Coordinates of C-alpha atoms in Angstrom, one line a residue:
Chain C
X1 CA -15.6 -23.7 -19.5
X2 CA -16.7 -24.1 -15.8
X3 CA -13.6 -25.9 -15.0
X4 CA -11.8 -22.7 -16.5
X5 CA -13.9 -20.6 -13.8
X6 CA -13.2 -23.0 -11.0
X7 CA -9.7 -22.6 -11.5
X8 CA -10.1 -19.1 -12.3
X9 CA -11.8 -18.6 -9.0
X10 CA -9.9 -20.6 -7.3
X11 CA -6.8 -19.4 -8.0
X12 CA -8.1 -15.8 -7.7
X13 CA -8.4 -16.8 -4.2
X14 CA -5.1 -17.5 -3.6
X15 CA -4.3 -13.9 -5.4
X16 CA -6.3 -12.2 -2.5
X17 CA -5.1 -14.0 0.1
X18 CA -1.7 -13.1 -0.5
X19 CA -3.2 -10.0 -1.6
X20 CA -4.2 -9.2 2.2
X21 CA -1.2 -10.4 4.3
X22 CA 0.6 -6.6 3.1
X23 CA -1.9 -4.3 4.2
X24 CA -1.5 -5.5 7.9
X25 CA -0.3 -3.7 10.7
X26 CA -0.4 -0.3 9.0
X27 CA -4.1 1.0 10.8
X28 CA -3.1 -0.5 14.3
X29 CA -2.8 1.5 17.7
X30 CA -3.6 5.2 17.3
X31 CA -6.5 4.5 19.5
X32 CA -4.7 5.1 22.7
X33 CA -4.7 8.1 24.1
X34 CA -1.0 9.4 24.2
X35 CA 0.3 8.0 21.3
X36 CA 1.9 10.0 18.5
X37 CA 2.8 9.0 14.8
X38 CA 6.4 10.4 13.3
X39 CA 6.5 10.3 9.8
X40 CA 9.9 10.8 8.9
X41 CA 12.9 10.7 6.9
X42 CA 14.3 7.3 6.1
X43 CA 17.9 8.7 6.7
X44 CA 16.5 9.3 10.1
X45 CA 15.6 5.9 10.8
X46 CA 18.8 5.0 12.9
X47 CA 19.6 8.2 14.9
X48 CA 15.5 8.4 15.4
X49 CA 14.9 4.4 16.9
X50 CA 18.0 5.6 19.5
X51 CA 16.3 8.6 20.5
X52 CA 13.1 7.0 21.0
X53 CA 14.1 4.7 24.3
X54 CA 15.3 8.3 25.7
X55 CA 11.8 9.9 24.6
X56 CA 9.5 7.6 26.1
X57 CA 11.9 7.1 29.5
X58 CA 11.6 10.6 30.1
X59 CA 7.8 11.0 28.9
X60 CA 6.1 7.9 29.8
X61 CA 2.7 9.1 29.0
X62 CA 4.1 9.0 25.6
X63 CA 4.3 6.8 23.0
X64 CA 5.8 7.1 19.9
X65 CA 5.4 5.3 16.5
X66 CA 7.5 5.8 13.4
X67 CA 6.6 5.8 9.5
X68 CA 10.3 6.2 7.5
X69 CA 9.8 6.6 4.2
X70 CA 11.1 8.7 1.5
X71 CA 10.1 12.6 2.4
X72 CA 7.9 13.0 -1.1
X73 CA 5.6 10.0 -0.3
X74 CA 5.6 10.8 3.2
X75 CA 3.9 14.1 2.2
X76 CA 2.0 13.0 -0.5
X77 CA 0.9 10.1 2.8
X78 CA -0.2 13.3 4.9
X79 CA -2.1 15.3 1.8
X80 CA -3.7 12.3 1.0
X81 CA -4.9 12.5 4.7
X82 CA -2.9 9.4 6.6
X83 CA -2.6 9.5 10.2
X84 CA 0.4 11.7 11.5
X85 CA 1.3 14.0 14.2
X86 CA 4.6 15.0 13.3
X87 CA 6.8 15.4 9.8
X88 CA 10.7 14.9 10.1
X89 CA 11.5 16.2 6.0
X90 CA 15.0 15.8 4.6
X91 CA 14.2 18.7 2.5
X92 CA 12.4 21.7 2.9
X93 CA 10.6 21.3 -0.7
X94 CA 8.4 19.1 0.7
X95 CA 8.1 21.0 4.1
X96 CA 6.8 23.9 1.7
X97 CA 4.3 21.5 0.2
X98 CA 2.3 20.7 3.2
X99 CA 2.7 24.5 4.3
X100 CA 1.2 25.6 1.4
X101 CA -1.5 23.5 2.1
X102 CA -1.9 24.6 5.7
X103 CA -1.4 21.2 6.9
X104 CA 1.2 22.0 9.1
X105 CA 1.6 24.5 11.8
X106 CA 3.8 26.9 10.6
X107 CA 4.7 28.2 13.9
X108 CA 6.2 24.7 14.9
X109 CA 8.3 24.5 12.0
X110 CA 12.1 24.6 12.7
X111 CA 15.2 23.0 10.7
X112 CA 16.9 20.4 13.1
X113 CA 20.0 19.6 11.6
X114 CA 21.6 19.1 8.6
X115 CA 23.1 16.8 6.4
X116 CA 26.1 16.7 3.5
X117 CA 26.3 14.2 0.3
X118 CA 29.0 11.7 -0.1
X119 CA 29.6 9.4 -3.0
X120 CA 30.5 5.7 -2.0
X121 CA 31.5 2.5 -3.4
X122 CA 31.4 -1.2 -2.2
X123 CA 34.2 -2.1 0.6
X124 CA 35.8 -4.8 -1.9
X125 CA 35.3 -2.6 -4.8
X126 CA 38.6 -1.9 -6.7
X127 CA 39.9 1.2 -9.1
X128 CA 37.0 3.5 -7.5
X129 CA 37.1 7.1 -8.4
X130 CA 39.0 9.1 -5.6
X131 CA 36.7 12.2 -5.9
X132 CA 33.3 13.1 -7.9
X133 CA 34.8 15.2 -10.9
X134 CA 37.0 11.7 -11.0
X135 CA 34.1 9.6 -12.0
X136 CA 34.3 8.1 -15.4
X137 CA 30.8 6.7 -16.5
X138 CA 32.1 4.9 -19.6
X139 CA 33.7 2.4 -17.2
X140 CA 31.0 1.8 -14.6
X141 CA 27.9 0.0 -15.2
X142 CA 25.4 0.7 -12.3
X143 CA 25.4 4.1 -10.3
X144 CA 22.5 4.6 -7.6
X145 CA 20.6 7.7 -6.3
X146 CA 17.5 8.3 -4.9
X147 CA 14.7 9.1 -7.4
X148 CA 15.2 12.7 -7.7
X149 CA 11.3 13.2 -8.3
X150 CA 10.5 11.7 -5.1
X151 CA 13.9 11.2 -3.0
X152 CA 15.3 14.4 -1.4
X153 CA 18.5 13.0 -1.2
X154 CA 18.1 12.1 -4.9
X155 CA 17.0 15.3 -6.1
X156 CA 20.2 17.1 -4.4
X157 CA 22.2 14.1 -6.0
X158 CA 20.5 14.7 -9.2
X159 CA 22.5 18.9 -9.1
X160 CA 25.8 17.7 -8.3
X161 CA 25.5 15.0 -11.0
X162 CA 24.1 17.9 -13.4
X163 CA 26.7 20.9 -11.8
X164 CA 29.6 18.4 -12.8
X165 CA 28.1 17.5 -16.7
X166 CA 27.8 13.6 -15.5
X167 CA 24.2 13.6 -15.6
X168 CA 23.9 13.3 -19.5
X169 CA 26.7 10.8 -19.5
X170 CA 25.4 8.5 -16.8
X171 CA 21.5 7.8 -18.1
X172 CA 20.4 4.8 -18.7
X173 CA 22.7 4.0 -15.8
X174 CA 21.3 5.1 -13.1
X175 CA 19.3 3.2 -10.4
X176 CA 16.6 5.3 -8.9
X177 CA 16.1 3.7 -5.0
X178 CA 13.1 4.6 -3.7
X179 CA 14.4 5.8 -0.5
X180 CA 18.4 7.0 0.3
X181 CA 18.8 3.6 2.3
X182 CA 17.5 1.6 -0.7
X183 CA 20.6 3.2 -2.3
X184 CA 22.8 2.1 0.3
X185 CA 21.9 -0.9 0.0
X186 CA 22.5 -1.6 -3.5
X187 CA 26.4 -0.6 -3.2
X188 CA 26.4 -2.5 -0.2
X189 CA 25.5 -5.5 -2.1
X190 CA 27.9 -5.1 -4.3
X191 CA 25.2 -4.9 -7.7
X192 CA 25.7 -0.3 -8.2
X193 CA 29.4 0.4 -8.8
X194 CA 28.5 4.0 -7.3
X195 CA 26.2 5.5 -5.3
X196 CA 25.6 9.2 -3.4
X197 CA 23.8 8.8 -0.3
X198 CA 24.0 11.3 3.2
X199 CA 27.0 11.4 5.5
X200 CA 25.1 9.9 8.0
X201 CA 23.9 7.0 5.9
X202 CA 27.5 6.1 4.9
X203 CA 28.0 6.0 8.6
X204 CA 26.3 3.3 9.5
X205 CA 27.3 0.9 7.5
X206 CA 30.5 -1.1 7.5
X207 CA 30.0 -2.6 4.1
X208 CA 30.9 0.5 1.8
X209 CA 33.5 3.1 2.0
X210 CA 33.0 7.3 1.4
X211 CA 35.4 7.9 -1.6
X212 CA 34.3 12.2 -1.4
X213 CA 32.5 14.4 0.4
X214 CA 30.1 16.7 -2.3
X215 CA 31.3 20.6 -2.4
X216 CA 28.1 22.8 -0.6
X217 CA 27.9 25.0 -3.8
X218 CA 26.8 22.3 -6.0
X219 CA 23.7 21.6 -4.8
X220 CA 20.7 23.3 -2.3
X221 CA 21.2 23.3 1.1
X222 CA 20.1 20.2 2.9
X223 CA 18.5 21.2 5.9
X224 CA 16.2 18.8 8.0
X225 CA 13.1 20.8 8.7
X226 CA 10.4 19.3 11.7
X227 CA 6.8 20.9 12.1
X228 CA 3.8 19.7 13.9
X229 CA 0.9 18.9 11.9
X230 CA -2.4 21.1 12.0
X231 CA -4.5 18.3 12.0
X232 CA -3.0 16.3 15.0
X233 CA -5.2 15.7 18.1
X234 CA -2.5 15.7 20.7
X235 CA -0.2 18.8 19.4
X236 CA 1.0 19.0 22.7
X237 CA 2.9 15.6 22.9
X238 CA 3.8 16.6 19.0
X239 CA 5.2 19.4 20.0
X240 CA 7.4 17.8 23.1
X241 CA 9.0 15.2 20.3
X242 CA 10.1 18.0 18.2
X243 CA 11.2 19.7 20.6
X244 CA 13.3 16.7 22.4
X245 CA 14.7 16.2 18.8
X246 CA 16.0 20.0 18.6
X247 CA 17.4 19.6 21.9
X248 CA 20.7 18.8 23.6
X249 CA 20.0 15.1 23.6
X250 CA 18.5 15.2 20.4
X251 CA 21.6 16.9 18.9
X252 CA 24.0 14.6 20.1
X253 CA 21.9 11.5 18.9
X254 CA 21.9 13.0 15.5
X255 CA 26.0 14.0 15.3
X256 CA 26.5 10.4 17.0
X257 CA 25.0 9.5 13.5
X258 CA 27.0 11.5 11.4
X259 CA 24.5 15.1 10.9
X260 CA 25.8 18.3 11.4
Chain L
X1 CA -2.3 13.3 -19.3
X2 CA -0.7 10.8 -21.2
X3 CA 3.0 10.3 -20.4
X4 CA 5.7 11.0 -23.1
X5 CA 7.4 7.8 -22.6
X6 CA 5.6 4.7 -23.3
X7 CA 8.7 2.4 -22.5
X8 CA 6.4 1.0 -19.4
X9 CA 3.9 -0.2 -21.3
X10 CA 6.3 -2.2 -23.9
X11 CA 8.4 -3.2 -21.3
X12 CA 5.4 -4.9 -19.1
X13 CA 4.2 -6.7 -22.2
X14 CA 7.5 -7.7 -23.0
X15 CA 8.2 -9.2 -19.3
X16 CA 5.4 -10.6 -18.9
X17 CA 4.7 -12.3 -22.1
X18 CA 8.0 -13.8 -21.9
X19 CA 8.1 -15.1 -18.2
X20 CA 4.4 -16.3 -18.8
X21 CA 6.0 -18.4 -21.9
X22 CA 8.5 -20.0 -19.9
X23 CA 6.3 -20.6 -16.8
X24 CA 3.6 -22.2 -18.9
X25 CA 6.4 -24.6 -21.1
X26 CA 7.9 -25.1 -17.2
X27 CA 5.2 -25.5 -15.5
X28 CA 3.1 -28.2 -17.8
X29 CA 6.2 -30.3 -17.5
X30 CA 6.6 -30.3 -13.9
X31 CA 2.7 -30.6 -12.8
X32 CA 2.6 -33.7 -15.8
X33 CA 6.0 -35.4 -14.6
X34 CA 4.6 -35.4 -11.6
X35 CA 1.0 -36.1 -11.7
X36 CA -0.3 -39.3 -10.3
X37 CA 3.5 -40.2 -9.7
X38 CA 3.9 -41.0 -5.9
X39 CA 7.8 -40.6 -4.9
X40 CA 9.5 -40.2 -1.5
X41 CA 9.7 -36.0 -0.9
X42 CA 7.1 -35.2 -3.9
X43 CA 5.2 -32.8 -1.6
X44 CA 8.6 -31.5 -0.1
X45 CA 9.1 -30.5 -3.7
X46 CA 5.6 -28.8 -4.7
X47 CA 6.0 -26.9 -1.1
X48 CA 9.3 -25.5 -2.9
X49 CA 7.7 -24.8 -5.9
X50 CA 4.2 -23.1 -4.5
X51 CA 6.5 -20.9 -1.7
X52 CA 6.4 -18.3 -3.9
X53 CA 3.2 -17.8 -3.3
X54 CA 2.6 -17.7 -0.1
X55 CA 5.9 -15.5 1.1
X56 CA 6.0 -11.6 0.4
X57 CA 7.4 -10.1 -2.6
X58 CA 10.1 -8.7 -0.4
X59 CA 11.3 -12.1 0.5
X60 CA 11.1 -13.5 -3.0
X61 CA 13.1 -10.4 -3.8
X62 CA 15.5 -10.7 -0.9
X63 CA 16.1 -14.4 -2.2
X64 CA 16.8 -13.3 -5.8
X65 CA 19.4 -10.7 -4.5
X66 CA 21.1 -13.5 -3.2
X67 CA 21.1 -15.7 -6.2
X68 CA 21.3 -13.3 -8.9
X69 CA 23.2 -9.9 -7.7
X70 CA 26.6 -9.3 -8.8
X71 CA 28.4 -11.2 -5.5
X72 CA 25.2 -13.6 -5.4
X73 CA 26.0 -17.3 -5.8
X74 CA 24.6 -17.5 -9.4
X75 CA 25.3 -13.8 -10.3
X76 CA 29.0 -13.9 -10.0
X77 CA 29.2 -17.2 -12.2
X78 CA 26.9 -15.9 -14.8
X79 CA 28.9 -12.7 -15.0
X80 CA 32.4 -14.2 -15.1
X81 CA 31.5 -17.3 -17.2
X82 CA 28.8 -15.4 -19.7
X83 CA 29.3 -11.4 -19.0
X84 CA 25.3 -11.4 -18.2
X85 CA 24.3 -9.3 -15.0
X86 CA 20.3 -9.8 -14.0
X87 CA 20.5 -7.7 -11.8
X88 CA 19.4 -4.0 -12.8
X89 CA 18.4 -5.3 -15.9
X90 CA 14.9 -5.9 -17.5
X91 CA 16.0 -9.6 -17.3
X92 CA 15.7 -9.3 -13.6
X93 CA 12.1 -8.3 -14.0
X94 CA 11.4 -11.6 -16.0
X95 CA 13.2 -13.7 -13.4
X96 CA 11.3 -12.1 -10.6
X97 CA 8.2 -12.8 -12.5
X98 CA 8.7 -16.3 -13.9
X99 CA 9.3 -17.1 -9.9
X100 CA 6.2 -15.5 -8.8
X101 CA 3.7 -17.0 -11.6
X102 CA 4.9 -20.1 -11.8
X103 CA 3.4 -21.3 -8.7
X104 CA -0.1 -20.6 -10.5
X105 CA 0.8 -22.3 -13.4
X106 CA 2.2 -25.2 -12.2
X107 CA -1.0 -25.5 -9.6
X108 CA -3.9 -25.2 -12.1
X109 CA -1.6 -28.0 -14.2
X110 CA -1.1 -30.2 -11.7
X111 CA -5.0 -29.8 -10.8
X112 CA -5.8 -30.0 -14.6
X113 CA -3.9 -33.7 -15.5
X114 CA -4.7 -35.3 -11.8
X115 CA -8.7 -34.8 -13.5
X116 CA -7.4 -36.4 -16.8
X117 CA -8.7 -39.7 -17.0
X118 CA -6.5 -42.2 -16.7
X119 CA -8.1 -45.1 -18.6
X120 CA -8.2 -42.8 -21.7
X121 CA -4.1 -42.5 -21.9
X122 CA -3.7 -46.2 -20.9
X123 CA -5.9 -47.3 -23.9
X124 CA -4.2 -45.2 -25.9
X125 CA -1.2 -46.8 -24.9
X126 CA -2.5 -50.2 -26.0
X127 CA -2.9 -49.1 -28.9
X128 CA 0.9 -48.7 -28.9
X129 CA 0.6 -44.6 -29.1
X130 CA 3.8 -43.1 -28.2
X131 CA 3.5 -41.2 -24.8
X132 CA 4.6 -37.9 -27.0
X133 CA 1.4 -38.9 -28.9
X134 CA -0.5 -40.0 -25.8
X135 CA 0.1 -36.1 -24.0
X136 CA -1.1 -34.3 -27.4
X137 CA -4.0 -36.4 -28.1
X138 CA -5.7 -37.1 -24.7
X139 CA -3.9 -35.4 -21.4
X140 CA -2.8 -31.7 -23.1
X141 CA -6.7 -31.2 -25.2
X142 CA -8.9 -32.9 -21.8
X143 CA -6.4 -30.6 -19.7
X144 CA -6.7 -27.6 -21.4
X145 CA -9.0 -25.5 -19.5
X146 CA -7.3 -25.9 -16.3
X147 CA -3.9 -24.9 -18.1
X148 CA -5.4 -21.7 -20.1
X149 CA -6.7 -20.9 -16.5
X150 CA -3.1 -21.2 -15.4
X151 CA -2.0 -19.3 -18.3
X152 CA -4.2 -15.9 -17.9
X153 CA -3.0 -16.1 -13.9
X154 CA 0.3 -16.2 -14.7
X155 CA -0.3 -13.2 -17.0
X156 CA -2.0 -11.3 -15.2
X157 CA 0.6 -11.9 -12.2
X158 CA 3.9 -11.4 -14.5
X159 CA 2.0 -7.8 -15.5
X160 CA 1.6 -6.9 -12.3
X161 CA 4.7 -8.0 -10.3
X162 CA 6.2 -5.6 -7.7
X163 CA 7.9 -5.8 -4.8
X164 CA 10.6 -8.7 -6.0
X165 CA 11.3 -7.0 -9.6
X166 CA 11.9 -3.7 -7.5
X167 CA 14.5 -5.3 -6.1
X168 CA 16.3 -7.3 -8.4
X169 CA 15.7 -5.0 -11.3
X170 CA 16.2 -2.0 -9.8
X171 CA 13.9 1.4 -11.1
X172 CA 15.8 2.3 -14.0
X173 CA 13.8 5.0 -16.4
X174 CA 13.8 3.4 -19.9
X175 CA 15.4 0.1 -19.1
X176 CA 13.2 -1.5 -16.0
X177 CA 10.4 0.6 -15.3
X178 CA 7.5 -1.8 -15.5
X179 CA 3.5 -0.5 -15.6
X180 CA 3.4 -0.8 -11.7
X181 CA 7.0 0.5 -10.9
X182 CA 6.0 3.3 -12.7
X183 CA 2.9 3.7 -11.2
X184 CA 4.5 3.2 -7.4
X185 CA 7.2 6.2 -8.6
X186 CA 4.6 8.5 -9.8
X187 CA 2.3 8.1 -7.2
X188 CA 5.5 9.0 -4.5
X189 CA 6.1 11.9 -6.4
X190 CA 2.3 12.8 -6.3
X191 CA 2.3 12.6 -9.8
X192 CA -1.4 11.6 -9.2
X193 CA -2.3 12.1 -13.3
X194 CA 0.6 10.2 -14.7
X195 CA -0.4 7.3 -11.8
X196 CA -3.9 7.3 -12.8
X197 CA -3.0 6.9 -16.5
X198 CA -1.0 4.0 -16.3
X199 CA -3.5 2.7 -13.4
X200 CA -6.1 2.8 -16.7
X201 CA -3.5 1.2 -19.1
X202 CA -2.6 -1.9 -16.9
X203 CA -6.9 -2.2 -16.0
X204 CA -7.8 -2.3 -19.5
X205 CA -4.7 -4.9 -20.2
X206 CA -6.1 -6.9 -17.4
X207 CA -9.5 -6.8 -18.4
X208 CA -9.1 -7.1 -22.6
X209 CA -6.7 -10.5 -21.7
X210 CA -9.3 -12.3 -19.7
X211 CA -12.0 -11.4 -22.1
X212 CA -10.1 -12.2 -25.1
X213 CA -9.2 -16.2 -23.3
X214 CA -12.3 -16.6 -22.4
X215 CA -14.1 -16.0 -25.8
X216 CA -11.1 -17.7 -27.6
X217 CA -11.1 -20.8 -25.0
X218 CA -14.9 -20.9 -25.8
X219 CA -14.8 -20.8 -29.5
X220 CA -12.3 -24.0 -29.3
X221 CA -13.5 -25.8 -26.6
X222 CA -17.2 -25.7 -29.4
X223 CA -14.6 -26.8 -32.1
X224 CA -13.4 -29.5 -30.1
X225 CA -16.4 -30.4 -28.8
X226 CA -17.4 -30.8 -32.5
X227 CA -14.8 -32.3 -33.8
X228 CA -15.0 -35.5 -31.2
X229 CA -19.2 -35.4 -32.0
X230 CA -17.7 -35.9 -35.6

């Protein structure tokens, strides 16, 4: 029996360790003085990391720090009271969350840009449908979307699949990523036949192809909104990020990467 | 609070139960092929099979992608030669966790036989005992305790496997939504009661296991402790 502890212990040990090594890196800086945290978007992620060098060349008593991440845990991150000084939402559902909660300042809060849905296949794939009302789901094994209770993108995915009667058809099916570029990824690896991701996600990537663009009318409008947090102790640098990102520079960044 | 849909729960036991069968068949044949064998690359080969636990999940998963999705190098075989796909399936999710509990099983094993003493197998061998007999008589009984300890790890680590079955199994509602996948879903969604439920379900799992080993290692480690007194 003691040997069972040791073991038990020791290997517990080993548990921990490993254990440890992921929570690393995520409480580090915020100390210095000018330094702001952007939670945003994952479809962000590209078009943001360019505009940053810009940012920080123009402010350089600025620094900025990003945390992508699907918009729903990004604001269940900031209710649950993470550090942030700034929210980049892909959907104004969220937005309206942390309003509600008077944990953003309402007066900062502005839609930057916008974004459409496309539906994509693998690069190699063959026979894929031409347009959505063309998908047949008898004949495809795998199709990935963002989880719609969490995912913006997979929520708006989730009303075109239900506008066109696929979504009934196509459970059991469906892969649930848990941001829009975890969907991405799986078509780009060839394992989801389908997938519906932004037009600016489908942009980056050279290892899938956009078989249709989804109509407007089937599904809410995806706007981007920004807003400064309440709680943020330098709303002033906040405020200049948001505002770079709603201006010239920041729009042509963002069309560069395929938003609207 | 409870959720509707208790397909997490079955689908947990299910994974793990099975990966912690193979893993505990695999491992005990590894760690005693091995054990006070001394062969050129023998630690080469146990840093290959401990990896596992040392690299994050994402890496494991990363590697499994590789192998196992549909263009992977052992994917695309298995699904033109056998019509099986692992990945998205709740096969995936045992695959992720056989590779991440095996290193635990094969460890406490490997520990367990090296303390087997020696003497005891080669009398038995004297004797003319086959080696078949020699394991079930003397090195599986005097190793026990270090394997059962290998066998609640790997349990316990099967049942709670992530960041790898995320990836190769994909979140798929019904089919591959594991305890913690569900959890990490509801918990994004700040579906904070439905978290905290299943938080509950996979504590009490954790707990009721151990205790249930520990009393059932102690009742037969008295019976064999009588049975040799005999």
């Amino acid at each position: 029996m003691q040997r069972t502890l040791f073991f038990l212990l020791m290997s517990c040990c080993f548990v921990l360790l490993e254990g440890c090594g992921k929570e690393e890196g995520n409480d580090q800086g915020a100390i210095e003085r000018s330094e702001i945290m952007v939670s945003a978007a994952a479809s962000l992620t590209d078009a943001l990391t360019e505009l940053q060098t810009t940012f920080e060349n123009e402010h350089t008593d600025i620094q900025v720090r990003f945390n992508f991440g699907s918009s729903g845990k990004l604001a269940t991150q900031i209710e649950k009271g993470a550090p942030a000084d700034v929210f980049l939402s892909a959907s104004e559902q969220d937005m309206d969350r942390l309003e509600k909660a008077d944990l953003i300042n309402p007066e900062s809060r502005i839609n930057f840009t916008e974004n459409t849905l496309v539906l994509i296949a693998n690069e190699d794939a063959k026979n894929s449908a031409v347009s959505f009302e063309d998908i047949k789901p008898s004949s495809l094994q795998h199709f990935a979307i963002g989880d719609p209770e969490s995912v913006p993108a997979g929520r708006y995915s989730k009303e075109v699949l239900v506008k066109l009667g696929l979504w009934e058809l196509l459970q059991g099916k469906l892969v649930y990523g848990s941001d829009v570029r975890q969907v991405l990824t799986h078509v780009e690896m060839g394992n989801a036949d389908y997938g519906i991701v932004y037009s600016s996600d489908a942009a980056i990537s050279k290892q899938v192809k956009v078989l249709a663009s989804a109509d407007e009318s089937w599904h809410t409008p995806i706007e981007y909104p920004g807003a400064v947090l309440s709680k943020t102790e330098h709303a002033e640098q906040a405020q200049a990020f948001l505002d770079f990102v709603q201006g010239e520079e920041g729009k042509a960044v963002l069309r560069k990467y395929g938003f609207q | 609070m409870a959720p509707s849909d208790y397909t997490p729960l079955i689908l947990s036991l299910k994974v793990a139960a099975i990966s912690t069968t193979i893993v505990f068949v695999t491992g005990i044949f590894f760690a005693h092929l091995f054990a006070r064998k001394q062969f050129f690359g023998k630690s080469l080969i146990e840093s290959f099979f401990l990896l596992p636990l040392v690299l994050p999940p994402t890496v494991v998963g990363f590697g499994l992608l590789l192998l196992f999705g549909k263009n992977g190098w052992l994917g695309k075989w298995l699904l033109e030669w056998f019509d099986v796909q692992i990945v998205f399936s709740w096969i995936g999710a045992v695959i992720a966790s056989i590779v991440v509990s095996f290193p635990l099983m094969y460890q406490s094993a490997a520990a367990a036989f090296e303390n087997v003493d020696g003497r005891l197998e080669n009398a038995a061998r004297t004797m003319g005992a086959s080696n078949w007999r020699v394991f079930w008589t003397i090195a599986f009984p005097l190793a026990w305790p270090g394997l059962l300890a290998g066998l609640v790890l790997s349990f316990a680590r099967g049942l709670g496997e992530f960041g790898a079955t995320l990836m190769l199994a994909g979140y798929i509602p019904g089919k591959t939504d594991t305890i913690p996948m569900a959890i990490y879903f509801a918990v994004e969604s700040g579906h904070m009661e439905k978290a905290t439920f299943w938080v509950i379900i996979i504590v009490a799992l954790g707990f009721s296991t151990i205790t249930w080993l520990n009393w059932w290692s102690k009742r037969n480690m008295r019976r064999f402790a009588n049975e040799k007194g005999r």
